[in-house]
XYZ file of C-alpha atoms in Angstrom:
450
model
C -1.391 102.315 -4.258
C -4.906 103.709 -3.626
C -6.045 101.223 -5.964
C -4.847 98.495 -3.767
C -6.108 99.997 -0.987
C -9.322 100.486 -1.853
C -9.849 96.968 -3.172
C -8.477 95.701 0.712
C -11.411 97.806 2.214
C -13.794 96.209 -0.249
C -12.569 92.897 0.446
C -12.086 92.948 4.116
C -15.563 94.021 4.369
C -17.011 91.606 2.424
C -15.380 89.233 4.412
C -17.108 90.562 7.561
C -20.532 90.209 5.945
C -20.177 87.078 4.424
C -18.361 85.314 7.564
C -20.278 81.836 7.801
C -21.619 81.959 4.610
C -21.743 78.593 2.443
C -20.925 79.441 -1.288
C -21.706 82.991 -1.487
C -22.523 85.111 -4.006
C -22.717 88.690 -4.310
C -24.759 90.954 -6.590
C -22.659 93.730 -7.928
C -24.126 96.726 -10.268
C -21.885 96.929 -13.088
C -21.361 100.064 -14.246
C -18.336 101.257 -15.812
C -17.189 103.664 -12.873
C -14.236 102.978 -10.161
C -16.538 101.364 -7.828
C -17.639 98.386 -10.232
C -13.779 97.975 -10.664
C -12.885 97.837 -7.039
C -15.652 95.601 -6.446
C -15.026 92.889 -9.329
C -11.083 93.000 -8.078
C -12.272 92.242 -4.745
C -14.069 89.281 -5.547
C -11.905 87.959 -8.398
C -9.324 88.227 -5.364
C -10.911 86.424 -2.808
C -12.546 83.796 -5.614
C -16.347 84.848 -4.241
C -18.918 83.893 -6.797
C -20.915 86.834 -8.249
C -23.540 88.153 -10.365
C -23.718 91.522 -12.416
C -26.582 93.540 -12.053
C -27.279 96.449 -15.141
C -27.306 99.541 -13.471
C -30.204 100.757 -15.829
C -32.419 97.478 -15.017
C -35.775 98.014 -13.216
C -36.220 97.066 -9.572
C -38.240 93.890 -10.944
C -35.470 92.765 -13.055
C -32.861 93.429 -10.739
C -34.768 91.546 -8.047
C -35.289 88.536 -10.357
C -31.752 88.097 -11.009
C -30.481 88.509 -7.225
C -33.215 85.493 -6.718
C -31.985 83.221 -9.547
C -28.393 83.636 -8.809
C -28.785 83.047 -4.608
C -27.250 85.956 -3.876
C -26.907 86.666 -0.136
C -25.001 90.146 -0.330
C -25.542 93.428 -3.074
C -23.277 95.969 -3.665
C -24.263 98.885 -4.895
C -22.958 101.383 -7.503
C -21.922 103.448 -4.473
C -20.014 100.710 -2.686
C -22.735 100.453 0.080
C -23.426 96.690 1.049
C -26.853 95.775 1.275
C -27.909 92.196 3.038
C -30.546 90.147 0.893
C -33.784 88.750 2.365
C -32.669 85.469 3.439
C -35.123 83.773 1.292
C -33.435 84.741 -1.707
C -30.018 83.319 -0.499
C -30.381 79.812 -2.200
C -27.053 77.582 -2.376
C -26.478 76.248 -5.744
C -23.762 73.663 -5.765
C -23.511 73.564 -9.732
C -21.848 76.986 -8.953
C -17.913 77.028 -9.037
C -16.365 79.100 -6.445
C -15.269 82.518 -8.197
C -17.619 81.999 -11.061
C -19.294 85.348 -12.863
C -22.851 85.413 -13.961
C -23.886 87.773 -16.753
C -27.736 87.718 -18.101
C -27.922 87.443 -21.572
C -30.848 88.032 -24.068
C -32.362 84.492 -24.371
C -35.321 82.777 -26.192
C -37.605 81.905 -23.616
C -38.946 85.508 -22.625
C -36.683 86.315 -19.897
C -32.952 86.736 -19.769
C -31.089 84.140 -18.749
C -27.778 84.067 -16.467
C -24.490 82.641 -18.118
C -22.401 81.175 -15.647
C -18.965 81.857 -16.382
C -15.878 80.004 -14.420
C -12.597 81.450 -13.660
C -10.995 78.667 -15.912
C -13.289 80.075 -18.717
C -12.116 83.622 -17.644
C -8.107 82.614 -17.998
C -8.561 80.533 -21.496
C -10.464 84.155 -22.785
C -7.743 86.347 -21.482
C -4.799 84.112 -22.906
C -6.403 83.669 -26.086
C -7.163 87.518 -26.352
C -3.185 88.031 -25.518
C -1.979 85.532 -28.260
C -4.320 87.087 -30.897
C -3.735 91.185 -30.279
C -0.611 91.211 -28.018
C -0.059 93.324 -25.021
C 2.501 96.463 -25.211
C 4.008 97.916 -21.747
C 2.238 101.131 -22.209
C -1.441 99.573 -22.772
C -4.194 101.410 -21.294
C -7.900 100.001 -21.813
C -10.365 102.496 -21.264
C -13.638 100.823 -19.563
C -16.232 102.494 -22.328
C -18.814 99.544 -21.885
C -20.661 98.851 -18.296
C -19.147 95.599 -16.466
C -22.641 94.243 -16.625
C -21.944 93.763 -20.105
C -19.409 90.630 -20.880
C -17.496 93.255 -23.089
C -16.669 95.323 -20.216
C -16.224 92.651 -17.344
C -13.918 91.172 -19.462
C -11.914 94.473 -20.273
C -10.987 94.087 -16.379
C -10.405 90.461 -16.760
C -7.984 90.513 -19.562
C -5.997 93.793 -17.865
C -5.899 92.110 -14.480
C -4.829 88.814 -16.054
C -1.765 91.162 -17.844
C -1.537 93.244 -15.411
C -2.488 96.455 -17.375
C -4.358 99.390 -16.472
C -7.984 100.097 -16.929
C -8.885 103.703 -17.678
C -12.407 105.209 -16.510
C -14.506 107.794 -17.530
C -16.105 108.733 -20.939
C -19.435 107.816 -19.902
C -21.972 110.387 -18.486
C -23.436 110.014 -14.414
C -26.767 107.973 -16.438
C -24.665 105.577 -18.197
C -25.266 107.091 -21.646
C -21.780 106.867 -24.135
C -20.528 110.491 -24.508
C -18.565 110.542 -27.275
C -16.639 114.405 -26.793
C -15.800 112.933 -23.048
C -14.539 109.728 -24.227
C -11.896 111.405 -26.570
C -11.118 113.974 -23.967
C -10.156 110.821 -21.348
C -8.615 108.717 -24.073
C -6.248 111.832 -25.242
C -5.523 112.851 -21.316
C -4.852 109.545 -20.175
C -3.239 107.858 -23.367
C -5.611 105.019 -23.963
C -3.858 102.921 -26.429
C -7.096 100.053 -26.642
C -11.201 100.635 -26.722
C -14.097 98.625 -27.400
C -16.874 99.946 -29.078
C -19.990 98.721 -30.536
C -20.904 100.329 -33.846
C -23.405 103.168 -32.869
C -20.358 104.331 -30.427
C -17.960 104.312 -33.295
C -20.585 106.400 -35.568
C -20.436 108.853 -32.712
C -16.914 109.275 -32.165
C -16.466 109.649 -36.186
C -19.086 112.424 -35.974
C -17.201 113.978 -33.401
C -13.449 114.020 -35.174
C -12.646 112.468 -38.088
C -9.176 112.016 -36.588
C -8.362 109.687 -34.178
C -6.254 109.983 -30.655
C -2.521 109.221 -31.469
C -2.101 107.040 -28.521
C -4.792 104.232 -29.559
C -3.476 101.362 -31.307
C -6.702 99.088 -31.384
C -10.756 100.040 -31.489
C -12.429 96.411 -31.013
C -15.801 96.917 -32.897
C -18.493 94.214 -31.761
C -21.511 93.760 -29.990
C -23.237 94.042 -32.969
C -22.687 94.049 -37.173
C -20.445 96.293 -37.948
C -21.900 98.096 -41.305
C -19.177 98.327 -43.789
C -19.134 101.778 -44.852
C -18.750 102.840 -40.975
C -15.675 100.575 -40.569
C -14.321 101.694 -44.174
C -14.966 105.569 -43.366
C -13.115 104.935 -39.854
C -10.046 103.222 -41.995
C -10.106 106.403 -44.371
C -9.180 108.598 -41.605
C -6.702 106.300 -39.723
C -8.413 104.778 -37.207
C -7.155 101.433 -36.073
C -10.722 99.617 -36.028
C -10.966 95.728 -36.019
C -14.299 94.044 -36.037
C -14.890 91.204 -33.304
C -17.160 88.619 -32.674
C -18.315 87.208 -29.403
C -20.567 86.371 -27.042
C -21.582 86.266 -23.510
C -21.080 82.441 -23.262
C -17.877 82.681 -24.718
C -16.284 85.198 -22.092
C -17.301 87.618 -24.903
C -14.224 87.283 -27.615
C -14.620 84.410 -30.317
C -13.076 85.714 -33.298
C -11.402 89.400 -33.716
C -9.457 90.735 -37.082
C -5.699 91.177 -36.409
C -3.452 93.796 -36.809
C -1.228 93.478 -39.965
C -4.038 91.206 -41.850
C -6.249 93.025 -44.151
C -9.884 93.395 -43.083
C -12.322 91.012 -43.878
C -15.106 89.605 -41.914
C -14.692 89.482 -38.346
C -11.375 87.596 -38.638
C -10.242 84.168 -37.571
C -11.171 82.403 -34.487
C -8.735 83.313 -31.464
C -5.921 80.956 -30.374
C -7.845 78.059 -28.258
C -11.161 78.572 -29.671
C -12.700 76.275 -32.020
C -15.288 77.597 -34.645
C -17.385 75.603 -36.797
C -20.746 76.240 -39.327
C -23.257 73.609 -39.237
C -23.809 73.734 -42.977
C -23.245 70.622 -45.487
C -22.157 72.450 -48.219
C -19.890 75.081 -46.794
C -22.530 77.952 -47.130
C -23.936 80.077 -44.413
C -25.190 77.996 -41.910
C -25.085 77.910 -37.862
C -22.140 79.423 -35.939
C -20.698 76.898 -33.255
C -18.044 77.256 -30.788
C -15.951 75.073 -28.987
C -12.999 75.829 -26.241
C -11.813 76.658 -22.967
C -13.889 79.955 -22.694
C -16.850 78.390 -22.644
C -19.122 79.171 -20.174
C -20.865 76.011 -17.723
C -24.072 76.655 -18.338
C -27.106 78.563 -17.856
C -28.950 79.429 -14.509
C -31.986 76.757 -13.951
C -35.673 78.568 -14.435
C -36.044 78.334 -10.237
C -33.380 79.516 -7.973
C -31.031 76.619 -6.626
C -31.826 74.376 -9.992
C -28.994 72.663 -11.615
C -27.507 74.492 -14.303
C -29.235 73.970 -17.757
C -25.746 72.673 -20.109
C -26.878 73.304 -24.212
C -24.066 71.802 -25.352
C -23.723 68.980 -27.632
C -22.332 65.493 -26.616
C -18.755 66.549 -27.928
C -18.930 69.958 -26.396
C -19.982 72.187 -29.307
C -22.204 75.065 -28.464
C -24.801 76.142 -31.186
C -24.921 80.312 -30.657
C -27.802 80.888 -33.048
C -26.285 83.137 -35.362
C -25.699 82.861 -39.082
C -22.204 82.655 -40.285
C -19.526 81.194 -43.207
C -15.900 80.248 -43.082
C -14.147 81.431 -46.137
C -10.974 79.955 -47.693
C -8.949 82.485 -46.110
C -9.979 80.950 -42.405
C -12.040 84.400 -41.616
C -15.508 84.035 -39.786
C -18.147 86.167 -41.656
C -21.556 86.624 -39.593
C -24.438 87.131 -41.918
C -27.456 86.863 -39.253
C -29.083 85.909 -36.722
C -31.513 82.636 -36.465
C -33.605 83.897 -33.246
C -35.534 87.086 -33.268
C -33.150 89.182 -31.189
C -32.949 92.522 -31.525
C -29.565 94.920 -30.971
C -30.094 97.951 -30.373
C -27.094 100.191 -29.286
C -24.878 96.993 -28.230
C -27.862 95.928 -25.730
C -29.727 92.862 -26.965
C -33.339 92.795 -26.513
C -35.223 89.329 -26.357
C -38.794 90.387 -28.163
C -40.346 87.334 -25.923
C -39.394 89.024 -22.735
C -40.978 92.660 -24.328
C -44.152 90.692 -25.429
C -44.274 88.975 -21.891
C -44.434 92.611 -20.215
C -46.872 94.166 -22.607
C -49.698 91.534 -22.191
C -49.295 91.410 -18.461
C -51.052 95.121 -18.770
C -54.760 94.434 -19.028
C -55.513 96.886 -21.611
C -53.253 94.772 -24.340
C -54.908 91.549 -25.872
C -51.937 90.715 -28.146
C -48.315 92.161 -29.410
C -45.202 91.530 -31.813
C -42.038 92.703 -30.869
C -39.598 93.288 -33.812
C -36.655 95.075 -34.719
C -36.345 97.914 -36.814
C -33.603 99.155 -38.792
C -31.622 102.566 -37.578
C -28.828 104.398 -38.503
C -28.033 105.364 -35.382
C -28.697 102.599 -32.780
C -28.623 99.441 -35.742
C -32.080 98.401 -34.600
C -34.863 100.327 -32.748
C -37.709 97.994 -31.238
C -41.211 98.178 -32.515
C -44.425 96.558 -31.620
C -47.795 95.849 -33.139
C -50.498 96.192 -30.504
C -53.671 94.628 -30.470
C -55.629 96.211 -27.799
C -58.093 94.926 -25.059
C -61.406 95.869 -23.691
C -60.216 99.303 -21.759
C -57.182 100.456 -23.386
C -58.317 103.905 -23.555
C -59.840 103.897 -20.217
C -56.456 102.905 -18.880
C -54.477 105.599 -20.662
C -53.807 104.226 -24.117
C -50.327 103.739 -24.948
C -48.965 106.206 -22.393
C -50.606 103.853 -19.637
C -49.060 100.972 -21.201
C -45.701 103.070 -21.316
C -46.384 103.709 -17.314
C -46.578 99.877 -16.891
C -43.623 99.460 -18.875
C -41.599 101.764 -16.864
C -41.785 99.711 -13.991
C -40.916 96.581 -15.615
C -38.421 96.671 -18.380
C -35.320 98.826 -18.743
C -35.310 101.832 -20.974
C -33.714 100.272 -24.119
C -36.257 97.293 -24.115
C -39.313 99.281 -24.237
C -40.632 99.760 -27.760
C -40.143 103.186 -29.652
C -42.435 102.758 -32.096
C -45.875 101.316 -32.112
C -48.904 100.529 -34.255
C -52.262 99.926 -33.066
C -54.497 97.482 -34.958
C -57.302 94.966 -34.700
C -55.365 92.017 -35.161
C -52.023 90.749 -36.033
C -50.974 89.938 -39.456
C -50.443 86.099 -39.460
C -48.241 83.960 -41.832
C -49.456 80.606 -43.706
C -47.805 78.695 -41.185
C -50.319 80.079 -38.862
C -47.710 81.931 -36.676
C -47.458 85.722 -36.632
C -45.934 87.152 -39.598
C -43.402 89.317 -38.253
C -42.070 90.483 -41.693
C -45.132 92.094 -41.915
C -45.346 93.483 -38.505
C -42.206 95.223 -39.438
C -43.609 96.750 -42.624
C -46.273 97.941 -40.383
C -44.448 99.933 -38.140
C -42.425 101.152 -40.938
C -45.164 102.236 -43.551
C -47.997 103.169 -41.163
C -46.971 103.881 -37.093
C -49.645 104.793 -35.107
C -47.051 106.266 -32.457
C -43.631 107.304 -32.607
C -41.891 107.822 -29.120
C -39.201 110.546 -28.969
C -35.253 109.676 -28.683
C -34.709 106.223 -27.331
C -32.926 106.049 -24.296
C -29.673 104.093 -24.897
């Protein structure tokens, strides 16, 4: 009853502020706390479109997302409402009423806003229910921020199935805390948990024994090491590998209860997956079906959506995989240079663009480095410009990036060189840059902010 009252109060406040606004869009700071859940339930109930703002984005990152979405109102993490400058509120007729906009890493140097319709939300929720089923006592812990499509879809699936969302398990700063998560799981008898591999590793380091209430732990957001999954299963953790993407409302394929483990399981009901390879070997993964997004926000506020679909509706994910004779999908890599660190997607082009804005940087190459805890860490090979030292060197560059990029996007390992290594094609040799960072880093930062 208390939840219903809070949703009603938020909905009424939104209605008063949005009265007379045509096709409104509300910006929501997508944390993992109760305020975010209440806000999303109110917006979904009233079919108001929303754009999710990552709680760890800088002001510049937030302002860009709000402008591209044409938001007319901002709902802060504490529940306060703030009016967006009128110039930013641009009507986009391509947005269907009640759509959600989630920003994801792209290949253009800036995150892209994927537009997810209410129909896509419903299709994804139904597909999940058919694949994993629901129990009357199910409770899903919101262990991921709702600015991630994985966290958003926990709220959507539980709303669709009328099941409980449990809030807790993350420190105030938003970082995952294994011990606190385990306490919440046991206290509130959580049955469902979504984690990225880094979170699973921390849980296993904290305790080998899984809480008895857990019936499924979905592991996704990045490739889960086989050894980690085997270790979890040996100790009785009910882990299931899953593969998905923002553009498909999170889940595309998932291992199922009662089936032997393998790859990331079979595609969800109603979701079609094919691999674009002529001989059945590894190729690009393509997806089609009801959970697919409408398209990306255009590069300018109010621009029509960019719809990167083939004529027959297939969407190329950019990931590499293969489908076995058993029908299970196996993800073997990424075609793009995207970095996945602690479950967060980082586009090297975005980081590179922010670095070279600084006058002390002439050129840079950003790559992902293997890391046991985070999966990958962000590293950068830098060519300094005149005035590099006078501007503060790497410390000065770090201060510059602090106002432009979220902490998880900033490089943690640097190598300063006279020129970037080049491949025979004339392009920057990213593999050589990665070797430079491993073999002779100029500076390593402290523990990454994740």
